mmCIF file of C-alpha atoms and ligand atoms in Angstrom:
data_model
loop_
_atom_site.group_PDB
_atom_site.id
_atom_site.type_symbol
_atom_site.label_atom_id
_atom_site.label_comp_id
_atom_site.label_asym_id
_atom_site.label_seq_id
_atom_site.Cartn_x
_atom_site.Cartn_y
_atom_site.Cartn_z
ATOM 1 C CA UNK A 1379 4.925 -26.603 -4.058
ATOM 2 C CA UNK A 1380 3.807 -22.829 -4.664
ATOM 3 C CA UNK A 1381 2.125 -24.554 -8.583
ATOM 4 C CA UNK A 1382 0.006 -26.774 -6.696
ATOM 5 C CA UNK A 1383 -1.739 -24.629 -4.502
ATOM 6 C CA UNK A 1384 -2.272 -21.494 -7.077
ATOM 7 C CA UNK A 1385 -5.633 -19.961 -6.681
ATOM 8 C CA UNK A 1386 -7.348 -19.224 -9.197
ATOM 9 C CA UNK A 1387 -7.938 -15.434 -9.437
ATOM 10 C CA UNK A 1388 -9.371 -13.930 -12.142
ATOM 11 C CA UNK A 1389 -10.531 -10.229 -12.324
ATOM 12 C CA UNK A 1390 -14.603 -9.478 -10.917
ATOM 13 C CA UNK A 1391 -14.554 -12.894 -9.294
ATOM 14 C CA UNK A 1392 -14.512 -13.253 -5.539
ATOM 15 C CA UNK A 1393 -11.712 -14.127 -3.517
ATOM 16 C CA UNK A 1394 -11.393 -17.646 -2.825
ATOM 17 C CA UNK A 1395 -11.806 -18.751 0.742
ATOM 18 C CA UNK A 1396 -8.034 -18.539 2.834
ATOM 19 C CA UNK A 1397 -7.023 -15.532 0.086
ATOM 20 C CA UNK A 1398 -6.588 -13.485 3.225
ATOM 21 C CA UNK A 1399 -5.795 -15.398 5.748
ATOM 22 C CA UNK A 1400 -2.101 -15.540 6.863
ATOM 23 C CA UNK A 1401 0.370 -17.530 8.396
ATOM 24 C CA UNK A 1402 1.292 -16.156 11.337
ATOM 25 C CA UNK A 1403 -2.375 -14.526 12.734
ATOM 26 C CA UNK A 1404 -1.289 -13.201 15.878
ATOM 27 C CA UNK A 1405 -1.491 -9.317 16.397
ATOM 28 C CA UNK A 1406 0.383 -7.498 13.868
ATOM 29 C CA UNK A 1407 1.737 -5.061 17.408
ATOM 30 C CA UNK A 1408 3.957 -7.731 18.344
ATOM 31 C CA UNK A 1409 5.506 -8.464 15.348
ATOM 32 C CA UNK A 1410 6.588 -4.887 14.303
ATOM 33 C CA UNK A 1411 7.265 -4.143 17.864
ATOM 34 C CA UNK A 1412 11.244 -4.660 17.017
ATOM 35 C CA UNK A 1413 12.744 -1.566 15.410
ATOM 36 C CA UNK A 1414 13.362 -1.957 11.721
ATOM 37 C CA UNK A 1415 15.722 0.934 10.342
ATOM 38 C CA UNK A 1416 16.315 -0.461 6.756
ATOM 39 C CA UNK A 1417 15.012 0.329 3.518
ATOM 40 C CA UNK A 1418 12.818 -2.884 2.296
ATOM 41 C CA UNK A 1419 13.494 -2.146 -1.347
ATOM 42 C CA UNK A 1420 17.174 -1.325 -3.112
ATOM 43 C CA UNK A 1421 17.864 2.582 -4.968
ATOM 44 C CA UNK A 1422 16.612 1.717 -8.143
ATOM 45 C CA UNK A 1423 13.138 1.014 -6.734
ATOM 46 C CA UNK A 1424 13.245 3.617 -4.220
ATOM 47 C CA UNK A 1425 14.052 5.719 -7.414
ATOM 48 C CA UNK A 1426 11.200 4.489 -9.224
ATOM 49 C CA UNK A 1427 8.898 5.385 -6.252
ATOM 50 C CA UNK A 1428 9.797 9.092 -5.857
ATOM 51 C CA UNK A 1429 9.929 9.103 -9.466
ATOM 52 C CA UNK A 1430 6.355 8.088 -9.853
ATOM 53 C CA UNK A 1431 4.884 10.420 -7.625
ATOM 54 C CA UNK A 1432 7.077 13.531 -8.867
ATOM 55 C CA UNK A 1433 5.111 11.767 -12.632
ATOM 56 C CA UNK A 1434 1.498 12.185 -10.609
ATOM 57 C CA UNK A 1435 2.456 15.080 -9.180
ATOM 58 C CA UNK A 1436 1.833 13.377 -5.341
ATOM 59 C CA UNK A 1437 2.966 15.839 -2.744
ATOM 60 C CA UNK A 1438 3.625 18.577 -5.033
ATOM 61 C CA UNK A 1439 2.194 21.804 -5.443
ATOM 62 C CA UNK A 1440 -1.550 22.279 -3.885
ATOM 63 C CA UNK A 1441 -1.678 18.262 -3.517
ATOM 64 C CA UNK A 1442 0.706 18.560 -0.468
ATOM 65 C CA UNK A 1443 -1.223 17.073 1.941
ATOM 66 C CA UNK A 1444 -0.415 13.568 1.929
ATOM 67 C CA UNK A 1445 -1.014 10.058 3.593
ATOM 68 C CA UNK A 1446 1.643 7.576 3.771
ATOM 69 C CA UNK A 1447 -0.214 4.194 4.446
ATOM 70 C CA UNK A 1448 1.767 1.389 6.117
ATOM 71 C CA UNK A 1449 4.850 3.876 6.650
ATOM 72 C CA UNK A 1450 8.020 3.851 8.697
ATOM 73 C CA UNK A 1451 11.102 5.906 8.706
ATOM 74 C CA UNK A 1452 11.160 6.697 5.104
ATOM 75 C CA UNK A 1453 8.283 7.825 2.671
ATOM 76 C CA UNK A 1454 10.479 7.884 -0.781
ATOM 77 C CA UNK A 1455 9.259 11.180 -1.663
ATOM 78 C CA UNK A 1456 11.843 13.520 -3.818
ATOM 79 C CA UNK A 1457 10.326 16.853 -3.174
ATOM 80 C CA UNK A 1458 8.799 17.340 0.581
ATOM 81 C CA UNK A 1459 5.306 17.201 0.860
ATOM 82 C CA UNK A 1460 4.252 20.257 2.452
ATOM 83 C CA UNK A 1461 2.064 18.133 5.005
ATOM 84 C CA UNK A 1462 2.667 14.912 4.832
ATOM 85 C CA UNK A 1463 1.002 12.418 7.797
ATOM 86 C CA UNK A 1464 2.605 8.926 8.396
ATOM 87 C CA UNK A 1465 0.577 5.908 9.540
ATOM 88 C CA UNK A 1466 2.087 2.685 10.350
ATOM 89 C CA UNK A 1467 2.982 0.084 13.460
ATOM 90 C CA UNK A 1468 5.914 1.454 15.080
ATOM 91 C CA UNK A 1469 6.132 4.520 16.683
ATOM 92 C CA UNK A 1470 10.268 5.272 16.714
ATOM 93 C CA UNK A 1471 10.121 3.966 13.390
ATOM 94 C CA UNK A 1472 7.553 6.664 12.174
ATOM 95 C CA UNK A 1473 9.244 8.995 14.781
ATOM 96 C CA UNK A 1474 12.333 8.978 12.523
ATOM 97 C CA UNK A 1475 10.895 9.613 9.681
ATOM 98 C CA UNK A 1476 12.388 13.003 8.285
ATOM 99 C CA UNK A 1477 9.601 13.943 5.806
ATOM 100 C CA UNK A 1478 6.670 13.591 8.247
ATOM 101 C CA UNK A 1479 5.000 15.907 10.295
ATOM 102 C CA UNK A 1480 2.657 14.015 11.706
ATOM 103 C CA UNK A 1481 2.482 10.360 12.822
ATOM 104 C CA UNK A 1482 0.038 7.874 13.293
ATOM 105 C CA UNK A 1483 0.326 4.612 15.213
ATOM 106 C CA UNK A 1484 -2.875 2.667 14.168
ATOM 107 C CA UNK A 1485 -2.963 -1.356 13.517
ATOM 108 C CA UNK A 1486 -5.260 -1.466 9.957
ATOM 109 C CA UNK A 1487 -6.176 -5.464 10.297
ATOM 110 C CA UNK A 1488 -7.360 -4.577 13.641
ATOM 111 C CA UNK A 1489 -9.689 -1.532 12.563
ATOM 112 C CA UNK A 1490 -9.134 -0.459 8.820
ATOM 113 C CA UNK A 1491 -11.300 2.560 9.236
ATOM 114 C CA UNK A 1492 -8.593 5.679 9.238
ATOM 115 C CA UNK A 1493 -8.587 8.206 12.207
ATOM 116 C CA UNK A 1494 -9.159 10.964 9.694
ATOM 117 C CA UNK A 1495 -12.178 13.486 8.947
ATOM 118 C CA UNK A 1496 -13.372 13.035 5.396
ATOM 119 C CA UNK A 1497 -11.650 14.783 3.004
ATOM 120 C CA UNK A 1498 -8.306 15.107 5.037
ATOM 121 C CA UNK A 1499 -5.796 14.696 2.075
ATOM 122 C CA UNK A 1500 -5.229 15.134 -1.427
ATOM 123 C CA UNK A 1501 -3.474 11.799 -2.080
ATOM 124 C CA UNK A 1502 -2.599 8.785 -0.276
ATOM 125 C CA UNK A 1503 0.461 6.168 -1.119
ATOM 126 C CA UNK A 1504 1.052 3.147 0.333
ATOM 127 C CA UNK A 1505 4.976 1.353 -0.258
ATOM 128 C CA UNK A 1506 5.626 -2.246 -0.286
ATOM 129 C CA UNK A 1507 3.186 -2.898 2.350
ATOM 130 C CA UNK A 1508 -0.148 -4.064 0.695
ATOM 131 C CA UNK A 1509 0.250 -7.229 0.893
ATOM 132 C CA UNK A 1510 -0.083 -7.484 4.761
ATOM 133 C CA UNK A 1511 -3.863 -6.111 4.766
ATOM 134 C CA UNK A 1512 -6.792 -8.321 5.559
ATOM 135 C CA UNK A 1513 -8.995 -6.553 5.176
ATOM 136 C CA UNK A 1514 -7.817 -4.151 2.122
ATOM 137 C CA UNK A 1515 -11.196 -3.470 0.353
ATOM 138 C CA UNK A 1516 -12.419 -1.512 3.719
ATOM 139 C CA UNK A 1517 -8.906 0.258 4.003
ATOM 140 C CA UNK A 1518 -9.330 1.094 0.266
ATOM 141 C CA UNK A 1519 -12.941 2.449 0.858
ATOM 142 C CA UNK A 1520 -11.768 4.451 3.752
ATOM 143 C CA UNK A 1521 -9.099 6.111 1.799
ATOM 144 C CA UNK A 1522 -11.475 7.106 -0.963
ATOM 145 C CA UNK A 1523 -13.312 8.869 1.956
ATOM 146 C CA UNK A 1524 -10.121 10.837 3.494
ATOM 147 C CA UNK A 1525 -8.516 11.700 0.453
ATOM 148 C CA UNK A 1526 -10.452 14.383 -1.839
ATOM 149 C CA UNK A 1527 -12.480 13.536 -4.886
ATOM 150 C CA UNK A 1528 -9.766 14.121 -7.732
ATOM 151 C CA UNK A 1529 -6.690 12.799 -5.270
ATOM 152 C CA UNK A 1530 -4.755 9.789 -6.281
ATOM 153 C CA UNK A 1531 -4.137 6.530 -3.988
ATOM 154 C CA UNK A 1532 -0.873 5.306 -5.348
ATOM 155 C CA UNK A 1533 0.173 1.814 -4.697
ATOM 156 C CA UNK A 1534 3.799 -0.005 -4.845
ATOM 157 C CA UNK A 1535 5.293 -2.998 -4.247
ATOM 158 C CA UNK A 1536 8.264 -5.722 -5.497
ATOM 159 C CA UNK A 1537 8.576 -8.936 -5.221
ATOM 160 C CA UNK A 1538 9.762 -8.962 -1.523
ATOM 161 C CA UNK A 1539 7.851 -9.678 1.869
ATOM 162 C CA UNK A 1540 7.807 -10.775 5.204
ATOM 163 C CA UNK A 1541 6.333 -14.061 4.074
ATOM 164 C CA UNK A 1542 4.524 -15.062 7.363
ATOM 165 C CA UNK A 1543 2.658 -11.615 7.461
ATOM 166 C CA UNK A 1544 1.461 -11.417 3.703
ATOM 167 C CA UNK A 1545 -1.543 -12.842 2.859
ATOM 168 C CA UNK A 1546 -1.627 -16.284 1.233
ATOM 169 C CA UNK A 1547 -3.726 -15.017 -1.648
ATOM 170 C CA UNK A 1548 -0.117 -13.140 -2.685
ATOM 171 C CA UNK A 1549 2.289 -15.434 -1.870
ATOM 172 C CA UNK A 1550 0.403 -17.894 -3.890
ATOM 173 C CA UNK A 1551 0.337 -15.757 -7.069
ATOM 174 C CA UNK A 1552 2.743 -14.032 -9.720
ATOM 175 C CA UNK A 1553 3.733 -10.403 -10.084
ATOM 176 C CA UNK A 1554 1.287 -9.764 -12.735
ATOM 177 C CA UNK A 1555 -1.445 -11.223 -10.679
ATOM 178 C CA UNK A 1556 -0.238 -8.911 -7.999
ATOM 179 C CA UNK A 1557 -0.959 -5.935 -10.305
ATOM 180 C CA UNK A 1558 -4.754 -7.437 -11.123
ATOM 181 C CA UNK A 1559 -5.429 -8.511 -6.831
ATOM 182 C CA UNK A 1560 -4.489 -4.541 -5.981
ATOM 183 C CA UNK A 1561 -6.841 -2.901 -8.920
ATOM 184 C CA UNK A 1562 -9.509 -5.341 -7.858
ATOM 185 C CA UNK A 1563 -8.976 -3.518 -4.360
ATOM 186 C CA UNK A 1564 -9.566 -0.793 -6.106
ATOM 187 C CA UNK A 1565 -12.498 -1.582 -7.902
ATOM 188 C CA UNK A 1566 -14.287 -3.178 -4.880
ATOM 189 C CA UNK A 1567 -13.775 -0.298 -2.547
ATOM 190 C CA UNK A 1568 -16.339 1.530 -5.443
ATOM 191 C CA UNK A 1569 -14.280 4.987 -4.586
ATOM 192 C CA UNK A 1570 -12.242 4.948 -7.091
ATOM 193 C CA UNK A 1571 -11.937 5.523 -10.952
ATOM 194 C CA UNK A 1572 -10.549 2.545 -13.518
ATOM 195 C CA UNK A 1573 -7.062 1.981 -11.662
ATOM 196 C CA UNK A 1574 -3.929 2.079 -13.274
ATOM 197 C CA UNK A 1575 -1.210 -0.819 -13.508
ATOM 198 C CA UNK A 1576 2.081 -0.064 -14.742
ATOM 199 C CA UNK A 1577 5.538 -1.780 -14.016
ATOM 200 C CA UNK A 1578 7.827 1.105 -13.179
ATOM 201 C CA UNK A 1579 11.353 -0.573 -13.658
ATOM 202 C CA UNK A 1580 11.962 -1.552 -16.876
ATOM 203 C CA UNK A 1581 11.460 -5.343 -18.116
ATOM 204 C CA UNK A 1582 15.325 -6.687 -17.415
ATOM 205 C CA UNK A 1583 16.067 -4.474 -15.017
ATOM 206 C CA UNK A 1584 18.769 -6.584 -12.613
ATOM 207 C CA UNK A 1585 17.406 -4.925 -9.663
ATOM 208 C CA UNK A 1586 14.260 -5.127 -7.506
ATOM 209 C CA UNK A 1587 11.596 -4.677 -9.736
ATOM 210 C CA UNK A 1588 8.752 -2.219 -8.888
ATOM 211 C CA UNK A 1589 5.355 -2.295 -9.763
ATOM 212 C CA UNK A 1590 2.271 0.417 -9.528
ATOM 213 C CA UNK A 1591 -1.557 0.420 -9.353
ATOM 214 C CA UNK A 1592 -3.246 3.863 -8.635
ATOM 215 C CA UNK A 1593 -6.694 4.984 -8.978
ATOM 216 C CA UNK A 1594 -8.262 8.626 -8.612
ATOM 217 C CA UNK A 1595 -10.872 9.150 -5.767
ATOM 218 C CA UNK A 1596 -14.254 9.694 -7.608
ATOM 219 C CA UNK A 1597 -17.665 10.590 -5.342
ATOM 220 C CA UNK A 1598 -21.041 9.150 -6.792
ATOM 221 C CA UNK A 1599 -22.384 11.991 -7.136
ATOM 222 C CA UNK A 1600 -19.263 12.616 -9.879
ATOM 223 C CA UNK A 1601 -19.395 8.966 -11.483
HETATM 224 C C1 SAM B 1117 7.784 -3.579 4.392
HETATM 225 S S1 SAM B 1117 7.454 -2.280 5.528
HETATM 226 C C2 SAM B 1117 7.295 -0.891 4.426
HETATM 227 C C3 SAM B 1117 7.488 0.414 5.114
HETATM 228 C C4 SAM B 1117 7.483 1.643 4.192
HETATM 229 N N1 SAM B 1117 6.173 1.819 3.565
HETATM 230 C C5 SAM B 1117 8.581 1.623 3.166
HETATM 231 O O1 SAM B 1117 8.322 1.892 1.999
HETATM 232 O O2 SAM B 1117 9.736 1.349 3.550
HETATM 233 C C6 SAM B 1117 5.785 -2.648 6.011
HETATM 234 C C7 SAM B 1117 5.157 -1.575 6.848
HETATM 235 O O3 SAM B 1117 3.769 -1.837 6.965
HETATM 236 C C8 SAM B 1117 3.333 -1.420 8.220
HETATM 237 N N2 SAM B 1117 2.216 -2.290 8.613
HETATM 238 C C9 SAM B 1117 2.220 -3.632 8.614
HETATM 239 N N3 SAM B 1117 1.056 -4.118 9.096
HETATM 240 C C10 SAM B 1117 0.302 -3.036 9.380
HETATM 241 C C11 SAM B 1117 -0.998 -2.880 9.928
HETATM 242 N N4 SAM B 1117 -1.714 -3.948 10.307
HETATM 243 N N5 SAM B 1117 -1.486 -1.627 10.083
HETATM 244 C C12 SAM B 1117 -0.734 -0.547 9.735
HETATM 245 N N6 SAM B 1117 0.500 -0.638 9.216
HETATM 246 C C13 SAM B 1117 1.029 -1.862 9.048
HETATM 247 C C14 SAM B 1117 4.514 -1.614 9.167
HETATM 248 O O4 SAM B 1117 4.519 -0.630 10.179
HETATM 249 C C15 SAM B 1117 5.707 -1.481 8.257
HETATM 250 O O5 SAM B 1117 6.327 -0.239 8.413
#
């Protein structure tokens, strides 16, 4: 039963041992080796996504060089990002993606340092995917080193997974704890201002609901 086993998270306190472990452990290559052309989330989340990022300006204007963390064949985005780079698992899967122009095949729980130059981007996202990292406080404090002091790293997700690939530490909590395990990410990368949480579809919405933490990349030298 999901109630018995609850950790107990609570904001600025570690993770308990097994939060990250998962269960299935073998190489994340194999298991997104199959080609997955489907959309993981219905419209009115995919709505809520691109309508989130048009709200933060992502990929608009001069913040149109984006990452798309954990990406596949479609990166939700309503307007084009001018550059936008796609890194995820499968290569025909990022290969079909329409809005990217460049793509990235690199496994994050097997090396969550980014193959970018500092200061690559000026925003990152990340869709529906955060839940699979292992090691998401070093993937956090890598993006706060490729995106640009004053770019956003915008985070979404539901309430839907591939169960044997997300971390226990999620399956074994409630949305709203979701919200509070991603800002800690935040928070414990150190790159990033007070994060943001915000549910983006509206309390009774019949849909999938969507949910949002995003932080702004800030350099010591500006804290
Ligand atoms: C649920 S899909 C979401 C895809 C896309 N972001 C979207 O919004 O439809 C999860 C994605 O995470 C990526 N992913 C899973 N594990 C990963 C890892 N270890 N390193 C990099 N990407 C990973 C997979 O390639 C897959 O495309």
């Amino acid at each position: 039963m999901r109630s018995l086993v609850r950790f107990q998270l609570a904001p600025h306190v570690d993770f308990p041992p097994g939060f990250f472990d998962r269960a299935d452990p073998s190489p994340d290559a194999a298991f997104y080796r199959p080609l997955r052309l489907v959309t993981h989330i219905d419209d009115g989340a995919i709505a809520a996504v691109g309508a989130l990022y048009d709200e933060l300006g992502v990929g608009i204007g001069g913040n149109c060089e984006v990452l798309d963390l954990m990406s596949s064949w479609v990166s939700h985005f309503n307007e084009t990002p001018r550059r936008l780079t796609v890194l995820g698992m499968n290569d025909d899967e990022l290969s079909a993606n329409p809005q990217a122009q460049t793509r990235v095949v690199h496994d994050l729980n097997v090396d969550p340092v980014l193959p970018f130059p500092d200061d690559s981007f000026d925003a990152a996202v990340c869709c529906v995917s955060v839940d699979y990292l292992v090691q998401p406080i070093e993937v956090f404090t890598d993006v706060a080193r490729v995106v640009r002091p004053g770019g956003q790293f915008v985070c979404t997700f539901s309430n839907r997974c591939f169960p044997t690939k997300a971390i226990r530490g999620w399956l074994y909590s409630s949305d709203a704890e979701h919200g509070e395990i991603v800002a800690e990410y935040f928070r414990r990368s150190g790159g990033f201002d007070e994060p943001v949480i915000e549910r983006r579809t509206p309390a009774g919405h019949l849909g999938d609901p969507l949910w949002a933490v995003w932080g702004t990349v800030v350099r010591l030298a500006d804290a």
